[in-house]
């Protein structure tokens, strides 16, 4: 037993949508643990910027333009990656979007768009990647879930529906693929300081104070706080861990919260 359990040298990791924020932090973590990083995005510009940033850190990184909700584009993209970079050992389904609108005001098209990116895309990308993993005798799939895999919140109905679904999709993948030595798990980030939460994190916004008081650790997460869980679930250290969601949340799900005078 040693730290080698966590070594990702020689592994290739595809982290979808990892051009900023939590995905980028997780990709850097996997890269620092030795993995070759592959990321995709629909925007070539964002992708190029991200690849530059990874390379500046001395990481081995590749970028591909494709849309995770487009099955044909995903299949082509995965084939290209595996031909040009190599077989994907680790898949992190990270790409996601959110729309904050009360249910009664939400258009079906907006609800659908969130479900497509946050729930259907992980199904599409995993399906494309898992066939090779089965042939090669193993792999790691990590689905990025959310506090909203467990909790509701005003205005994020589609996101919560998708992330709750993604938690159950994770369990189904684990059920179907564990026998192939493929470990499928989730990571459920708590409230993190990223561009996604920027609008609700600004100083003076009631949500900012609410999150700090609702989180036992009494702070927003830093994207780097996710790296340990990502490395664990990508490495040999988790070879008998199947179908779990690791919540990295500063204790939010452990508690009902507290009155404002405590
Ligand atoms: C919100 C937030 C959340 C977080 C995160 C929580 O509006 O409540 O954006 O949805 O992004 O996913 O785990
Ligand atoms: Ca390899």
Coordinates of C-alpha atoms and ligand atoms in Angstrom, one line a residue:
X1 CA 0.0 0.0 0.0
X2 CA 1.4 3.4 -0.9
X3 CA 0.5 6.6 -2.6
X4 CA 0.9 4.7 -5.9
X5 CA -2.7 3.7 -5.4
X6 CA -3.5 7.2 -6.5
X7 CA -1.0 7.4 -9.4
X8 CA -2.6 8.1 -12.8
X9 CA 0.5 7.9 -14.9
X10 CA -0.2 6.4 -18.3
X11 CA -4.0 7.1 -18.0
X12 CA -6.0 9.1 -20.4
X13 CA -8.9 11.2 -18.9
X14 CA -11.6 12.9 -20.8
X15 CA -13.2 15.6 -18.7
X16 CA -16.2 17.1 -20.7
X17 CA -16.6 20.8 -20.8
X18 CA -13.5 21.4 -18.7
X19 CA -12.5 24.8 -20.0
X20 CA -13.1 26.6 -16.7
X21 CA -14.4 26.2 -13.1
X22 CA -14.8 22.9 -11.4
X23 CA -14.1 20.8 -14.5
X24 CA -10.8 22.6 -15.0
X25 CA -9.8 22.2 -11.4
X26 CA -10.6 18.5 -11.5
X27 CA -8.7 18.1 -14.8
X28 CA -5.7 19.8 -13.3
X29 CA -5.9 17.5 -10.3
X30 CA -6.0 14.4 -12.6
X31 CA -3.1 15.9 -14.7
X32 CA -1.0 16.5 -11.6
X33 CA -1.6 12.9 -10.6
X34 CA -0.1 11.9 -13.9
X35 CA -3.0 11.6 -16.3
X36 CA -3.1 12.9 -19.9
X37 CA -6.0 15.3 -20.1
X38 CA -8.5 15.5 -22.9
X39 CA -11.2 18.2 -22.8
X40 CA -14.0 19.1 -25.2
X41 CA -16.1 22.2 -25.7
X42 CA -18.5 23.6 -28.3
X43 CA -16.3 26.7 -28.6
X44 CA -12.9 26.4 -30.2
X45 CA -11.8 29.7 -28.6
X46 CA -12.6 28.6 -25.0
X47 CA -11.0 25.3 -25.7
X48 CA -7.8 26.8 -27.0
X49 CA -7.5 29.1 -24.0
X50 CA -8.0 26.2 -21.7
X51 CA -5.4 24.0 -23.4
X52 CA -2.9 26.9 -23.1
X53 CA -3.6 27.1 -19.4
X54 CA -3.1 23.4 -18.9
X55 CA 0.1 23.4 -20.9
X56 CA 1.4 26.4 -19.0
X57 CA 1.2 24.2 -15.9
X58 CA 3.2 21.5 -17.7
X59 CA 0.3 19.2 -18.2
X60 CA -0.3 17.0 -21.2
X61 CA -3.6 18.3 -22.6
X62 CA -5.6 17.9 -25.8
X63 CA -8.8 19.7 -26.9
X64 CA -11.6 18.6 -29.2
X65 CA -14.6 20.5 -30.4
X66 CA -17.9 18.7 -30.1
X67 CA -21.3 19.0 -28.5
X68 CA -22.0 16.5 -25.7
X69 CA -25.7 16.4 -26.6
X70 CA -25.2 15.4 -30.2
X71 CA -24.8 11.7 -30.4
X72 CA -23.2 11.5 -33.8
X73 CA -20.7 14.3 -32.9
X74 CA -19.9 12.5 -29.7
X75 CA -19.3 9.2 -31.4
X76 CA -17.0 10.9 -34.0
X77 CA -15.2 12.8 -31.2
X78 CA -14.5 9.8 -29.1
X79 CA -13.3 7.8 -32.1
X80 CA -10.9 10.6 -33.0
X81 CA -9.6 11.0 -29.4
X82 CA -8.9 7.3 -29.1
X83 CA -7.1 7.2 -32.5
X84 CA -5.1 10.4 -31.9
X85 CA -4.5 10.4 -28.1
X86 CA -5.2 6.9 -27.0
X87 CA -7.9 4.8 -25.2
X88 CA -9.9 6.7 -22.6
X89 CA -9.3 5.2 -19.2
X90 CA -11.2 7.8 -17.2
X91 CA -14.4 9.7 -18.2
X92 CA -15.6 12.7 -16.1
X93 CA -19.1 13.8 -17.2
X94 CA -18.7 17.4 -16.1
X95 CA -20.3 19.6 -18.8
X96 CA -23.4 21.2 -17.3
X97 CA -25.7 24.2 -17.5
X98 CA -28.2 25.8 -15.2
X99 CA -31.2 28.0 -15.7
X100 CA -32.7 29.8 -12.7
X101 CA -36.4 30.4 -13.3
X102 CA -39.5 29.5 -11.2
X103 CA -41.4 26.5 -12.5
X104 CA -44.5 28.4 -13.4
X105 CA -42.4 30.8 -15.6
X106 CA -40.2 28.2 -17.2
X107 CA -40.6 27.3 -20.9
X108 CA -40.5 23.6 -21.8
X109 CA -37.7 24.4 -24.2
X110 CA -35.5 25.7 -21.4
X111 CA -36.4 22.8 -19.1
X112 CA -35.5 20.4 -21.9
X113 CA -32.2 22.1 -22.7
X114 CA -31.0 21.6 -19.1
X115 CA -32.1 18.0 -19.1
X116 CA -30.2 17.4 -22.4
X117 CA -26.9 18.8 -21.2
X118 CA -27.0 17.7 -17.6
X119 CA -28.6 14.2 -17.9
X120 CA -28.9 13.0 -21.5
X121 CA -25.3 14.0 -22.4
X122 CA -23.7 11.9 -19.7
X123 CA -25.7 8.9 -21.0
X124 CA -24.6 9.7 -24.6
X125 CA -20.9 10.2 -23.8
X126 CA -20.7 7.2 -21.4
X127 CA -22.3 5.0 -23.9
X128 CA -19.7 6.1 -26.5
X129 CA -16.8 5.5 -24.2
X130 CA -17.8 2.4 -22.3
X131 CA -17.6 0.0 -25.2
X132 CA -13.9 0.5 -25.4
X133 CA -13.5 0.2 -21.6
X134 CA -15.4 -3.1 -21.7
X135 CA -13.1 -4.4 -24.4
X136 CA -10.0 -3.3 -22.6
X137 CA -11.1 -4.7 -19.3
X138 CA -11.9 -1.7 -17.1
X139 CA -12.3 2.0 -16.6
X140 CA -13.6 4.8 -14.4
X141 CA -16.6 6.9 -15.0
X142 CA -17.4 9.9 -12.7
X143 CA -20.7 11.8 -13.1
X144 CA -20.7 15.3 -11.7
X145 CA -23.8 15.5 -9.6
X146 CA -24.8 18.3 -7.2
X147 CA -26.4 19.3 -3.9
X148 CA -29.5 19.3 -6.1
X149 CA -29.1 15.5 -6.6
X150 CA -30.5 15.4 -3.0
X151 CA -32.2 18.8 -2.3
X152 CA -34.6 21.1 -4.0
X153 CA -34.2 24.8 -4.2
X154 CA -36.3 27.7 -5.6
X155 CA -35.8 28.3 -9.3
X156 CA -33.6 25.4 -10.2
X157 CA -36.2 22.7 -11.0
X158 CA -34.7 21.4 -14.3
X159 CA -31.2 21.3 -12.9
X160 CA -32.4 19.4 -9.8
X161 CA -34.4 17.0 -11.9
X162 CA -31.4 16.4 -14.1
X163 CA -28.9 16.0 -11.2
X164 CA -31.3 13.8 -9.3
X165 CA -31.6 11.7 -12.4
X166 CA -27.8 11.7 -12.9
X167 CA -27.4 10.2 -9.4
X168 CA -29.7 7.3 -10.4
X169 CA -28.1 7.0 -13.8
X170 CA -24.8 6.6 -11.9
X171 CA -26.3 3.7 -9.9
X172 CA -27.6 2.1 -13.1
X173 CA -24.3 2.3 -14.8
X174 CA -22.6 0.8 -11.8
X175 CA -25.1 -2.0 -11.8
X176 CA -24.6 -2.8 -15.5
X177 CA -20.9 -2.2 -15.8
X178 CA -19.2 -3.2 -12.5
X179 CA -18.8 -6.7 -13.7
X180 CA -16.5 -5.3 -16.5
X181 CA -14.2 -3.8 -13.9
X182 CA -15.7 -0.3 -14.6
X183 CA -16.3 1.7 -11.6
X184 CA -19.0 4.4 -12.0
X185 CA -19.4 6.9 -9.2
X186 CA -20.5 10.5 -8.8
X187 CA -19.1 13.6 -7.2
X188 CA -21.6 16.0 -5.6
X189 CA -20.0 19.4 -5.2
X190 CA -21.6 21.6 -2.5
X191 CA -21.6 25.4 -3.1
X192 CA -18.4 26.4 -4.9
X193 CA -16.9 29.7 -5.9
X194 CA -17.1 29.5 -9.7
X195 CA -18.5 31.6 -12.6
X196 CA -21.7 29.5 -12.4
X197 CA -22.4 30.7 -8.9
X198 CA -21.0 34.2 -9.4
X199 CA -24.4 35.8 -9.8
X200 CA -25.6 34.5 -6.4
X201 CA -22.3 35.0 -4.7
X202 CA -21.8 38.8 -5.0
X203 CA -21.3 40.7 -1.8
X204 CA -24.6 41.7 -0.2
X205 CA -26.6 39.1 -2.2
X206 CA -28.7 37.3 0.5
X207 CA -27.7 34.0 -1.0
X208 CA -24.0 34.6 -0.2
X209 CA -24.6 34.9 3.5
X210 CA -27.2 32.1 3.4
X211 CA -24.7 29.6 1.9
X212 CA -22.0 30.4 4.5
X213 CA -24.4 30.0 7.3
X214 CA -25.9 26.8 5.8
X215 CA -22.5 25.2 5.3
X216 CA -21.0 23.7 8.5
X217 CA -17.5 24.5 7.1
X218 CA -18.7 28.1 6.9
X219 CA -17.3 28.9 3.5
X220 CA -17.8 28.5 -0.2
X221 CA -15.8 25.6 -1.7
X222 CA -12.6 26.4 -3.7
X223 CA -12.5 24.4 -7.0
X224 CA -9.3 22.7 -5.7
X225 CA -11.4 21.1 -2.9
X226 CA -12.7 18.7 -5.5
X227 CA -9.4 17.3 -6.7
X228 CA -9.0 14.7 -4.0
X229 CA -12.3 13.1 -4.7
X230 CA -11.7 13.2 -8.4
X231 CA -8.3 11.5 -8.1
X232 CA -9.6 8.9 -5.7
X233 CA -12.5 7.9 -8.0
X234 CA -10.1 7.9 -11.0
X235 CA -7.5 5.7 -9.4
X236 CA -6.8 2.2 -8.3
X237 CA -7.7 3.3 -4.8
X238 CA -11.4 3.1 -5.7
X239 CA -11.4 -0.2 -7.6
X240 CA -14.2 -1.7 -5.4
X241 CA -16.2 1.5 -5.0
X242 CA -19.3 1.3 -7.2
X243 CA -22.3 3.5 -7.6
X244 CA -21.7 6.1 -4.9
X245 CA -21.9 9.8 -4.9
X246 CA -19.1 11.5 -2.9
X247 CA -20.5 14.8 -1.7
X248 CA -17.8 17.4 -1.3
X249 CA -19.9 19.9 0.4
X250 CA -18.4 21.2 3.7
X251 CA -21.1 19.2 5.5
X252 CA -24.3 20.7 4.0
X253 CA -26.0 17.4 3.6
X254 CA -25.1 16.4 7.1
X255 CA -27.3 19.0 8.7
X256 CA -30.7 20.6 8.8
X257 CA -29.1 24.0 9.2
X258 CA -29.2 26.4 12.2
X259 CA -31.2 29.4 13.3
X260 CA -29.7 32.7 12.4
X261 CA -28.8 33.5 16.1
X262 CA -26.4 30.5 16.4
Ligands
LIG1 C1 -27.9 27.1 -7.3 C2 -26.5 26.7 -7.6 C3 -26.3 25.2 -7.5 C4 -24.9 24.8 -7.5 C5 -24.5 23.4 -7.2 C6 -24.9 22.9 -5.9 O1 -28.4 28.0 -8.0 O2 -28.5 26.6 -6.3 O3 -26.0 27.1 -8.8 O4 -27.2 24.6 -8.3 O5 -24.4 25.2 -8.7 O6 -24.8 22.5 -8.2 O7 -24.4 21.7 -5.7
LIG2 CA1 -3.0 4.0 -21.2

